[in-house]
XYZ file of N, CA and C in Angstrom:
801
model
N -12.828 -4.186 8.379
C -13.212 -5.026 7.301
C -13.560 -6.557 7.530
N -13.983 -6.780 6.642
C -14.564 -8.641 7.103
C -14.039 -8.752 5.818
N -14.615 -10.376 6.428
C -14.555 -11.351 5.278
C -15.615 -11.515 4.290
N -17.060 -10.610 4.267
C -18.411 -11.230 3.905
C -18.260 -10.580 2.518
N -17.132 -9.804 1.617
C -17.361 -9.306 0.723
C -17.617 -10.374 -0.555
N -17.630 -9.529 -1.674
C -17.702 -10.618 -3.205
C -17.442 -10.607 -4.007
N -16.405 -9.866 -3.974
C -14.989 -9.532 -4.856
C -14.144 -10.139 -4.666
N -13.842 -10.636 -6.700
C -12.553 -11.650 -6.626
C -11.100 -10.642 -7.437
N -10.127 -11.463 -7.002
C -8.896 -11.578 -7.459
C -8.674 -11.556 -8.765
N -8.286 -10.297 -9.334
C -7.688 -10.015 -11.034
C -6.171 -10.957 -11.472
N -6.523 -12.160 -11.916
C -4.694 -12.355 -12.094
C -4.981 -11.583 -13.638
N -3.529 -11.549 -13.852
C -3.114 -10.880 -15.204
C -2.091 -11.484 -15.618
N -3.245 -11.570 -16.811
C -2.236 -12.888 -18.072
C -1.003 -12.234 -19.010
N -0.201 -12.443 -18.388
C 0.682 -11.628 -19.031
C 1.421 -11.945 -20.591
N 0.822 -11.029 -21.414
C 0.749 -11.222 -23.195
C 2.263 -10.754 -23.838
N 2.900 -9.266 -23.563
C 3.576 -9.188 -24.390
C 4.908 -9.304 -23.474
N -12.960 1.769 3.494
C -13.440 2.304 4.290
C -13.479 2.714 5.596
N -13.159 4.028 5.673
C -12.413 4.846 6.309
C -12.250 4.310 7.567
N -11.255 3.851 8.245
C -10.490 3.132 9.627
C -11.559 3.721 10.684
N -11.617 2.676 11.557
C -12.808 3.117 12.930
C -11.347 3.428 14.010
N -11.433 4.538 14.082
C -10.203 4.661 15.254
C -10.813 6.433 16.862
N -10.300 6.508 17.575
C -10.675 7.317 18.352
C -9.728 8.876 18.998
N -9.488 9.048 17.674
C -8.173 9.781 18.231
C -7.113 9.116 18.265
N -7.051 8.572 17.751
C -5.655 7.253 18.447
C -4.435 6.801 17.383
N -3.850 6.343 17.780
C -2.354 6.132 17.601
C -1.261 5.218 17.870
N -1.362 3.931 17.764
C -1.472 2.975 18.619
C -0.120 1.722 17.114
N 0.325 1.305 17.182
C 1.378 0.513 17.037
C 1.646 -1.091 17.570
N 0.947 -2.288 16.836
C 1.295 -3.696 17.454
C 1.756 -4.328 16.572
N 2.392 -5.046 17.515
C 3.538 -6.021 17.177
C 2.863 -7.432 16.510
N 2.137 -7.944 15.431
C 1.570 -8.552 14.731
C 1.857 -9.486 14.189
N 1.704 -10.404 13.949
C 1.760 -11.724 12.471
C 0.256 -11.615 11.435
N 0.909 -11.874 10.195
C 0.085 -11.805 8.839
C -0.616 -12.691 8.827
N -1.897 -12.585 8.379
C -2.625 -13.896 8.264
C -3.351 -13.815 6.972
N -4.003 -14.181 6.160
C -5.068 -13.766 5.107
C -6.412 -13.190 5.670
N -6.809 -12.122 5.016
C -8.122 -11.353 5.234
C -9.569 -11.106 4.224
N -9.352 -10.054 4.053
C -10.485 -9.806 3.539
C -11.165 -10.197 2.428
N -12.056 -11.467 1.829
C -12.666 -11.369 0.980
C -12.688 -10.632 -0.355
N -13.417 -9.311 0.754
C -13.997 -8.147 -0.038
C -12.755 -7.741 -1.641
N -11.760 -8.153 -1.007
C -10.469 -7.018 -1.498
C -9.792 -7.528 -2.618
N -9.660 -9.317 -2.550
C -9.058 -10.334 -3.533
C -9.613 -11.072 -3.834
N -11.062 -11.623 -3.152
C -11.439 -12.925 -3.477
C -11.379 -14.076 -2.497
N -11.708 -14.901 -2.496
C -11.583 -15.856 -1.095
C -10.614 -16.480 -1.705
N -9.643 -17.324 -2.837
C -8.642 -17.181 -3.441
C -7.178 -17.078 -3.001
N -7.808 -15.766 -3.498
C -6.571 -14.195 -2.804
C -6.635 -13.664 -1.709
N -6.598 -13.579 -0.384
C -7.220 -12.207 0.218
C -6.620 -11.222 0.530
N -6.908 -9.840 1.275
C -5.778 -9.032 1.444
C -4.939 -8.977 2.750
N -3.688 -9.112 3.145
C -2.982 -9.379 3.692
C -3.608 -8.412 5.078
N -3.995 -8.895 6.248
C -4.693 -8.488 7.250
C -3.586 -9.152 8.717
N -3.786 -8.584 9.742
C -3.048 -8.601 10.956
C -4.179 -9.045 12.048
N -3.509 -9.508 13.219
C -3.915 -10.266 13.843
C -2.753 -10.140 15.432
N -3.233 -9.226 16.916
C -1.985 -8.890 17.497
C -2.144 -10.252 18.117
N -0.691 -9.925 18.884
C -0.243 -11.051 19.944
C -1.120 -10.301 21.362
N -0.957 -11.701 22.199
C -2.348 -11.481 23.583
C -1.295 -9.806 23.958
N 0.077 -10.183 24.419
C 1.061 -9.707 25.341
C 0.885 -8.184 24.876
N 0.490 -7.708 23.236
C 0.546 -6.212 22.377
C 0.328 -5.523 23.976
N -1.114 -5.875 24.899
C -1.303 -4.208 25.868
C -0.156 -4.239 26.269
N 0.477 -5.204 26.982
C 1.497 -4.565 27.414
C 2.298 -3.748 27.226
N 2.444 -3.261 26.346
C 4.051 -2.334 25.691
C 2.772 -1.275 25.218
N 4.040 -0.163 25.566
C 3.325 1.120 25.056
C 4.673 2.120 24.854
N 4.478 3.135 23.721
C 5.401 3.983 23.496
C 5.038 5.074 23.524
N 5.767 6.293 24.845
C 5.261 7.928 24.444
C 5.845 8.680 23.474
N 4.807 9.501 22.834
C 4.722 9.878 22.089
C 5.318 11.628 22.056
N 6.555 11.921 21.546
C 6.573 13.776 21.555
C 4.855 14.661 21.204
N 4.567 15.537 21.186
C 3.762 16.501 20.435
C 3.996 16.327 19.702
N 5.167 16.843 18.807
C 5.202 16.387 16.963
C 5.309 14.733 16.203
N 5.184 14.012 17.178
C 5.175 13.184 16.549
C 3.565 12.728 16.718
N 3.305 13.027 17.503
C 1.290 13.206 18.278
C 0.894 13.951 16.881
N 1.221 15.519 16.177
C 0.147 16.207 15.953
C 0.460 15.411 14.414
N 1.740 14.834 14.199
C 2.006 14.086 12.831
C 0.752 12.820 12.666
N 0.982 12.588 13.761
C 0.207 11.029 13.616
C -1.514 11.625 13.189
N -1.767 12.080 14.067
C -3.562 12.738 13.726
C -3.201 13.338 12.994
N -2.557 13.671 11.840
C -2.617 14.335 10.731
C -2.920 13.162 9.828
N -2.317 12.195 9.889
C -2.087 11.149 9.203
C -3.257 10.468 9.070
N -3.451 9.932 10.718
C -4.977 9.442 10.976
C -5.944 10.273 10.360
N -6.439 11.454 10.004
C -7.283 12.392 9.292
C -7.236 11.463 7.996
N -6.075 11.619 7.214
C -6.165 10.959 6.049
C -6.541 9.657 5.820
N -6.613 8.740 6.959
C -6.663 7.241 6.814
C -8.045 6.949 6.699
N -8.940 8.332 7.597
C -10.440 8.355 7.883
C -11.402 8.555 6.869
N -10.396 9.456 5.668
C -11.013 9.662 4.301
C -11.287 8.151 3.242
N -12.894 8.601 2.979
C -13.471 7.108 2.280
C -13.165 7.851 1.373
N -12.733 6.940 -0.212
C -12.669 7.467 -1.689
C -14.170 7.796 -1.907
N -14.662 8.705 -2.574
C -16.398 9.511 -3.047
C -15.566 9.609 -4.283
N -16.899 9.183 -4.850
C -17.060 8.802 -6.075
C -17.699 10.802 -6.924
N -18.123 11.151 -5.507
C -18.695 12.476 -5.947
C -18.385 13.467 -5.343
N -16.942 13.330 -5.205
C -16.108 14.447 -5.270
C -15.127 14.951 -6.359
N -15.490 16.005 -6.758
C -14.629 16.295 -7.636
C -12.832 16.182 -7.300
N -12.249 16.326 -6.476
C -11.533 16.345 -6.157
C -10.930 14.791 -6.000
N -12.002 13.696 -5.844
C -11.294 12.399 -5.860
C -11.308 11.902 -7.500
N -12.602 12.686 -7.959
C -12.415 12.308 -9.529
C -11.417 12.657 -9.939
N -10.768 14.044 -9.388
C -9.451 14.574 -10.380
C -8.275 13.736 -9.953
N -8.079 13.060 -8.892
C -7.198 12.597 -8.420
C -7.106 11.014 -9.383
N -8.519 10.803 -9.139
C -8.422 9.359 -10.331
C -8.096 9.494 -11.337
N -8.499 11.258 -12.945
C -7.672 11.172 -13.173
C -6.377 11.449 -13.160
N -6.321 12.044 -12.217
C -4.252 12.481 -12.761
C -3.399 10.781 -12.556
N -4.195 9.881 -11.449
C -3.728 8.550 -12.151
C -3.585 8.068 -13.452
N -4.491 8.461 -13.652
C -4.840 7.007 -15.286
C -3.817 7.913 -15.797
N -3.787 9.567 -16.045
C -2.651 10.120 -16.716
C -1.300 10.158 -16.372
N -1.274 9.381 -15.639
C 0.243 9.660 -14.909
C 0.344 7.908 -15.485
N -0.566 7.203 -15.024
C -0.025 5.813 -15.810
C 0.021 5.581 -17.376
N -0.735 6.584 -17.809
C -1.069 6.144 -19.381
C -1.055 7.403 -20.222
N 0.635 8.319 -20.269
C -0.026 9.865 -20.661
C -0.283 9.941 -22.176
N -0.334 8.371 -23.368
C -0.778 8.640 -24.197
C -1.923 8.616 -24.557
N -2.740 7.347 -23.429
C -3.867 7.227 -23.834
C -4.982 7.856 -23.238
N -5.971 8.181 -23.845
C -7.046 9.224 -23.505
C -8.124 8.173 -22.684
N -8.239 8.624 -21.663
C -9.399 8.401 -20.952
C -11.039 8.275 -20.859
N -11.832 7.216 -21.043
C -13.152 7.910 -21.656
C -14.255 7.716 -20.750
N -13.378 7.889 -19.562
C -15.163 8.063 -17.782
C -14.279 7.218 -17.364
N -14.537 8.039 -15.457
C -14.407 7.327 -14.508
C -15.087 5.935 -14.400
N -15.849 5.134 -15.284
C -16.111 3.475 -15.683
C -15.539 3.576 -16.273
N -15.073 3.097 -16.849
C -14.956 1.744 -18.286
C -14.030 0.858 -17.831
N -14.002 -0.034 -19.064
C -12.999 -1.075 -19.162
C -11.887 -0.869 -19.192
N -11.562 0.477 -19.404
C -9.766 1.052 -19.495
C -9.528 0.681 -18.665
N -9.851 0.330 -16.726
C -9.271 0.593 -15.997
C -8.889 -0.462 -15.806
N -8.675 -1.908 -16.162
C -8.577 -3.091 -16.365
C -7.213 -3.689 -16.649
N -6.949 -2.391 -17.364
C -5.544 -2.163 -17.802
C -4.982 -1.735 -16.763
N -4.912 -1.143 -16.281
C -4.430 -0.980 -14.759
C -3.883 -1.846 -13.820
N -5.022 -2.371 -13.688
C -5.402 -4.280 -12.821
C -6.209 -3.260 -11.502
N -7.541 -2.856 -11.920
C -8.707 -2.647 -11.216
C -9.587 -3.908 -11.085
N -10.272 -3.954 -10.361
C -10.979 -5.717 -10.730
C -12.158 -5.407 -11.714
N -12.456 -4.414 -12.156
C -13.786 -4.059 -12.905
C -13.325 -2.248 -13.746
N -14.516 -1.957 -14.241
C -14.257 -0.877 -14.937
C -14.982 0.220 -13.848
N -15.346 0.103 -12.442
C -15.540 1.507 -11.283
C -14.597 1.319 -10.533
N -12.841 1.788 -10.340
C -11.753 1.448 -9.466
C -13.030 1.866 -8.056
N -13.793 2.790 -7.756
C -14.192 3.234 -6.618
C -14.680 1.733 -5.892
N -14.955 0.180 -6.191
C -15.060 -0.513 -5.429
C -13.834 -1.009 -5.353
N -12.122 -1.106 -5.821
C -11.718 -1.246 -5.233
C -11.295 -0.586 -4.033
N -11.433 0.830 -3.562
C -11.136 1.890 -2.537
C -11.870 1.733 -1.383
N -12.433 0.526 -1.420
C -13.338 0.867 -0.177
C -12.707 0.188 1.243
N -11.619 -0.851 0.898
C -10.797 -1.140 1.981
C -9.616 -0.447 2.160
N -9.219 0.450 1.182
C -8.059 1.236 1.714
C -8.475 2.659 1.595
N -9.409 3.194 1.088
C -10.118 4.810 1.147
C -9.438 5.542 0.071
N -9.653 6.805 0.578
C -8.833 7.372 -0.747
C -7.662 7.514 -0.034
N -6.557 7.343 0.644
C -5.294 7.513 1.231
C -4.755 6.608 0.192
N -5.366 5.441 -0.247
C -4.589 4.453 -1.238
C -4.374 4.828 -2.680
N -5.604 5.947 -2.970
C -5.409 6.362 -4.610
C -4.455 7.284 -4.104
N -4.582 8.618 -3.085
C -3.293 9.398 -3.011
C -1.649 8.360 -2.584
N -1.559 7.575 -2.129
C -0.387 6.708 -2.276
C 0.318 6.558 -4.163
N -0.704 5.579 -5.174
C -0.567 5.254 -6.085
C -0.399 6.865 -6.843
N -0.683 7.738 -6.587
C -0.242 8.357 -7.335
C 1.125 9.270 -7.044
N 0.921 9.248 -5.702
C 2.750 9.893 -5.154
C 3.755 9.013 -5.341
N 3.494 7.624 -5.463
C 4.441 6.767 -6.116
C 4.725 6.937 -8.169
N 3.469 7.870 -8.233
C 3.853 7.510 -10.105
C 4.686 8.707 -10.372
N 4.204 10.148 -9.029
C 4.516 11.432 -9.231
C 6.301 11.154 -9.342
N 6.636 10.680 -8.000
C 8.151 10.860 -7.581
C 8.978 9.688 -7.679
N 8.150 8.814 -8.272
C 9.446 7.402 -8.780
C 8.559 7.136 -10.117
N 8.216 7.665 -11.026
C 7.847 7.459 -12.628
C 8.367 5.602 -13.323
N 9.608 6.333 -12.842
C 10.465 4.878 -13.563
C 9.873 3.461 -12.927
N 10.196 3.161 -11.475
C 9.650 2.191 -10.832
C 7.884 2.368 -10.671
N 7.540 3.312 -10.682
C 5.481 3.353 -10.997
C 5.760 2.018 -12.143
N 5.991 2.793 -13.206
C 6.165 2.135 -14.838
C 6.417 0.272 -14.983
N 7.939 0.382 -14.186
C 8.127 -1.056 -14.549
C 7.268 -1.933 -13.381
N 6.630 -1.880 -12.749
C 5.750 -2.198 -11.841
C 4.290 -2.280 -12.486
N 3.744 -1.641 -13.310
C 2.290 -1.541 -13.826
C 2.990 -2.079 -15.019
N 3.404 -1.843 -16.164
C 3.801 -2.955 -17.191
C 4.800 -3.698 -16.930
N 5.416 -4.679 -15.611
C 5.658 -5.446 -15.325
C 6.905 -5.785 -16.410
N 7.890 -4.879 -16.487
C 8.873 -4.835 -17.428
C 10.412 -5.647 -17.084
N 10.376 -5.738 -15.159
C 11.425 -6.149 -14.931
C 11.294 -7.737 -14.697
N 12.552 -8.088 -14.589
C 12.483 -10.194 -13.775
C 11.886 -11.277 -15.234
N 11.425 -12.597 -14.991
C 11.389 -13.810 -15.231
C 9.973 -13.671 -14.689
N 9.289 -13.073 -15.090
C 7.604 -12.559 -14.776
C 6.575 -14.030 -14.848
N 5.922 -13.983 -13.978
C 4.942 -15.354 -14.214
C 4.022 -15.337 -15.626
N 3.362 -16.556 -15.667
C 2.163 -16.316 -16.875
C 1.036 -15.660 -16.372
N 0.912 -15.802 -15.177
C 0.013 -15.374 -14.106
C 0.183 -14.432 -13.388
N -0.058 -12.662 -13.558
C 0.610 -11.849 -12.305
C -0.500 -11.263 -11.860
N 0.086 -10.434 -10.219
C -0.457 -9.907 -9.623
C -1.390 -8.558 -9.850
N -2.397 -8.206 -10.881
C -2.989 -7.146 -10.453
C -2.326 -6.198 -9.965
N -1.906 -4.959 -10.838
C -0.512 -3.890 -9.866
C -1.442 -2.981 -8.958
N -3.424 -2.309 -9.449
C -3.733 -1.209 -8.984
C -4.373 -2.099 -7.557
N -4.550 -3.320 -7.419
C -5.070 -3.829 -6.235
C -4.270 -4.134 -5.555
N -3.337 -5.019 -5.678
C -2.050 -4.634 -5.391
C -1.724 -3.552 -4.371
N -2.058 -2.064 -5.046
C -1.421 -1.434 -4.768
C -2.572 -0.952 -2.964
N -3.556 -0.971 -3.434
C -4.600 -1.080 -2.358
C -3.906 -2.156 -1.673
N -3.258 -3.530 -1.229
C -3.650 -4.263 -0.716
C -2.167 -3.571 0.487
N -1.680 -2.914 -0.685
C -0.564 -2.519 0.306
C -0.204 -1.168 1.435
N -1.268 -0.378 0.578
C -1.578 0.425 1.707
C -2.507 -0.538 3.195
N -3.298 -0.696 2.827
C -3.468 -1.774 4.088
C -2.484 -2.536 4.938
N -1.719 -3.163 4.219
C -1.253 -3.925 4.969
C 0.182 -2.729 5.784
N 0.398 -1.738 5.604
C 0.927 -0.831 5.873
C 0.076 0.040 6.964
N -0.849 0.356 6.831
C -1.811 0.549 8.455
C -1.619 -0.623 9.136
N -1.918 -1.757 8.604
C -1.972 -2.974 10.270
C -0.154 -2.721 10.573
N 0.416 -3.044 9.725
C 2.032 -3.366 10.662
C 2.136 -1.889 11.405
N 2.098 -0.963 10.740
C 2.269 0.541 11.507
C 0.900 0.890 12.873
N -0.139 -0.424 12.962
C -1.346 -0.432 13.568
C -1.902 1.751 14.236
N -2.188 1.669 12.865
C -1.975 3.486 12.687
C -3.362 3.793 13.401
N -4.307 2.539 13.673
C -5.733 2.891 14.402
C -5.698 2.787 16.265
N -4.557 2.924 16.640
C -4.338 2.876 18.005
C -3.634 4.287 18.332
N -3.620 3.818 19.671
C -3.768 5.369 20.792
C -2.252 5.628 20.598
N -1.392 4.997 20.686
C -0.161 5.015 20.895
C 0.849 3.684 20.613
N 1.909 3.716 19.928
C 2.563 2.701 19.383
C 3.123 1.678 20.722
N 2.508 -0.053 20.026
C 2.897 -0.579 20.949
C 4.053 -1.055 20.951
N 5.085 -1.329 19.283
C 5.916 -2.162 19.111
C 6.833 -1.225 18.622
N 8.314 -1.230 18.565
C 9.411 -0.786 18.196
C 8.818 -0.442 16.881
N 8.497 -1.102 15.785
C 7.994 -0.771 14.043
C 7.645 0.679 13.894
N 6.539 0.164 14.973
C 5.104 1.410 14.965
C 6.368 2.933 15.422
N 6.211 2.578 16.760
C 7.787 3.907 17.396
C 8.926 4.394 16.425
N 9.643 3.287 15.795
C 10.442 4.211 15.100
C 9.754 4.700 13.919
N 8.853 4.532 13.121
C 7.835 5.150 12.160
C 7.257 6.447 12.493
N 7.133 6.652 13.265
C 6.481 7.795 14.512
C 8.094 8.795 14.113
N 9.035 8.372 14.485
C 9.890 9.528 14.805
C 10.052 9.738 13.114
N 10.127 8.906 12.108
C 10.385 9.358 10.602
C 9.638 10.504 10.124
N 7.990 10.307 10.950
C 6.537 10.852 10.261
C 7.021 12.666 10.615
N 7.206 12.572 11.988
C 7.638 13.838 12.576
C 8.661 14.422 11.674
N 9.319 14.120 11.247
C 10.409 14.291 10.207
C 9.983 14.892 8.250
N 9.463 13.705 8.370
C 8.803 13.814 6.644
C 7.451 13.538 7.108
N 6.489 15.037 6.599
C 5.172 14.225 6.318
C 4.866 13.505 5.752
N 5.667 13.124 4.485
C 5.707 12.150 3.414
C 5.838 10.836 3.781
N 6.385 10.710 4.679
C 6.853 9.331 5.163
C 6.036 7.949 4.969
N 4.391 8.451 5.154
C 3.627 6.761 5.321
C 3.677 6.943 3.613
N 4.005 8.006 2.816
C 3.353 7.857 0.911
C 5.244 7.374 0.554
N 6.051 7.789 1.502
C 7.073 6.753 0.872
C 7.450 5.896 1.105
N 6.921 5.193 2.270
C 7.319 3.868 2.649
C 6.573 3.013 2.076
N 5.414 3.483 1.276
C 4.586 2.753 0.503
C 5.473 2.132 -0.507
N 5.884 3.160 -1.235
C 6.533 3.232 -2.428
C 7.633 2.412 -2.517
N 8.433 2.272 -1.199
C 9.598 1.523 -1.196
C 9.089 -0.180 -0.818
N 7.500 -0.479 0.124
C 7.575 -0.961 0.079
C 6.598 -1.820 -1.461
N 6.270 -1.446 -1.901
C 5.512 -1.443 -3.609
C 6.578 -2.234 -3.972
N 7.727 -1.708 -4.315
C 9.089 -2.181 -4.869
C 9.614 -3.581 -4.084
N 9.803 -3.233 -2.893
C 10.013 -5.020 -2.382
C 9.184 -5.876 -2.426
N 7.666 -4.828 -2.746
C 7.055 -6.705 -3.213
C 7.045 -6.994 -4.325
N 7.549 -6.269 -5.286
C 7.861 -6.914 -6.474
C 9.424 -7.491 -6.629
N 10.117 -7.238 -5.897
C 11.268 -8.048 -5.616
C 11.508 -9.266 -5.352
N 10.862 -9.183 -4.155
C 9.957 -10.496 -3.216
C 9.079 -11.451 -4.615
N 8.568 -10.911 -5.118
C 8.165 -11.680 -5.935
C 8.499 -12.429 -7.108
N 9.643 -11.499 -7.250
C 10.252 -11.595 -8.758
C 11.121 -13.813 -7.707
N 11.925 -12.518 -6.893
C 13.083 -13.918 -5.903
C 12.245 -15.406 -5.485
N 11.188 -14.845 -5.396
C 10.286 -16.098 -4.933
C 9.472 -16.952 -6.038
N 9.872 -16.407 -7.694
C 9.490 -17.134 -8.601
C 7.983 -16.903 -8.865
N 7.177 -16.297 -7.696
C 5.423 -16.914 -7.391
C 4.596 -16.086 -8.739
N 3.684 -16.966 -8.560
C 2.430 -16.752 -9.339
C 1.211 -15.973 -8.733
N 0.109 -15.757 -9.606
C -0.746 -15.321 -8.438
C -1.478 -16.200 -6.549
N -1.216 -16.759 -7.003
C -1.766 -18.314 -5.446
C -0.994 -17.817 -4.905
N 0.343 -17.132 -4.858
C 1.544 -16.766 -4.148
C 1.366 -15.598 -3.189
N 0.682 -14.816 -3.614
C 0.340 -13.507 -3.495
C 0.697 -12.726 -1.501
N -0.310 -13.820 -0.970
C -0.410 -13.912 0.022
C 0.477 -14.125 0.410
N 1.720 -14.943 0.461
C 3.072 -15.306 1.237
C 4.067 -14.481 0.666
N 3.452 -13.731 -1.017
C 4.952 -12.750 -0.738
C 4.991 -11.128 0.003
N 3.161 -11.244 0.852
C 2.863 -9.711 1.123
C 3.459 -9.949 2.657
N 3.206 -11.010 3.194
C 4.249 -11.780 4.351
C 5.285 -11.173 4.430
N 6.011 -12.003 2.926
C 7.620 -11.949 3.315
C 7.990 -10.516 3.692
N 6.822 -9.537 2.623
C 7.596 -8.298 2.300
C 7.285 -7.328 3.807
N 5.917 -7.601 4.785
C 6.104 -7.205 5.416
C 7.057 -7.199 6.588
N 7.236 -9.108 6.486
C 8.757 -9.399 7.999
C 10.077 -8.484 7.283
N 10.103 -7.790 5.885
C 11.831 -7.366 5.866
C 11.581 -6.151 5.626
N 10.806 -5.876 5.911
C 10.291 -4.069 5.682
C 10.515 -4.172 6.979
N 9.517 -4.949 8.427
C 10.091 -4.717 10.032
C 11.701 -4.681 9.840
N 12.209 -5.762 9.451
C 13.425 -5.839 9.762
C 14.488 -4.719 9.360
N 14.140 -4.173 8.933
C 15.364 -3.413 8.156
C 14.564 -2.144 8.764
N 12.992 -1.130 9.088
C 12.816 -0.052 10.105
C 13.425 -0.566 11.305
N 14.146 -1.357 11.985
C 14.546 -1.891 13.011
C 15.990 -1.569 12.898
N 17.069 -1.487 11.808
C 18.405 -1.554 11.205
C 18.398 -0.560 12.434
N 20.349 -0.535 13.075
C 20.609 0.309 13.680
C 21.385 1.952 12.826
N 21.602 1.255 12.084
C 21.982 2.647 10.486
C 20.673 3.035 10.083
N 20.018 2.809 10.274
C 18.702 3.372 9.771
C 18.349 4.778 10.544
N 18.335 5.966 9.658
C 17.846 7.001 10.578
C 16.789 8.095 10.447
N 17.016 7.713 8.370
C 15.667 8.285 7.452
C 15.440 7.355 6.684
N 13.811 7.390 5.843
C 13.208 5.939 5.242
C 14.469 5.585 4.100
N 15.283 7.006 3.886
C 16.215 6.604 2.663
C 17.316 5.769 3.309
N 17.379 5.632 3.870
C 18.367 4.730 4.155
C 17.589 3.230 4.412
N 16.775 2.637 4.599
C 16.269 1.205 4.054
C 17.127 0.902 3.145
N 17.027 -0.548 3.549
C 17.715 -1.285 2.238
C 17.504 -1.029 0.963
N 16.060 -1.132 0.820
C 15.068 -1.344 0.041
C 15.088 -0.589 -0.857
N 15.302 1.138 -0.291
C 14.963 2.603 -0.529
C 15.826 1.978 -2.014
N 16.815 1.419 -2.023
C 17.749 1.283 -3.358
C 17.088 0.709 -4.258
N 15.974 0.457 -3.955
C 15.555 -0.603 -5.270
C 14.837 0.589 -6.295
N 14.354 1.721 -5.420
C 13.510 2.405 -6.471
C 14.423 3.279 -7.201
N 14.114 3.543 -8.567
C 14.383 4.360 -9.720
C 13.262 6.048 -9.352
N 13.714 6.822 -10.329
C 12.970 7.440 -10.213
C 12.699 7.811 -12.029
């Protein structure tokens, strides 16, 4: 991803491409910095990562099971959203039905998508950074934690800002943030956070999707705690990432459901 894109972040006023990888599996220790303007515009950028210089000196070996599961996940990361594919179209329609079950969708390109927090009438333009997996993540969230999904979509909890983050675009950012945090582009994990996640992944093939749900709910929790408005989005994402990293390394966490922030989710 680069910073040359021209998309703009949609602040919501409250009224009532595949990753480059060479068969790799690697996670770096990183500091979060502001990134791609193509995602959220020049004022509010996607949360990306810069590696520290000493990352190359660390590595964690993988078991055969971990390597196999990671390769499967990396295959998912490589799939770009393709609006010409029927299965991608159906997934997008399924997301709409899960979000607004009582409202008929009038087309895959329609102004209705802005209600969900996409930047324009064609959601496919927002999937360029996160790929098809970012749609899969949203759909997994909607199907497995529908109450939390609806709470975040409709901003039903807490004392909200007059100008809120756009739900769907924030979701794509969370997918990308997790890819960066776990450094899923690389050959083998180079920090403890990435290595720890791979243990969870080898025991639960949906670990990335579940961590996504936890991260999204935690992000909203941090948003409310920080009394944030749309210009604070990057700061909230940085705080969310740091909190996730701390929780993943807690000694008593043996599965993702043990993370303290998992308790924020409701079905």
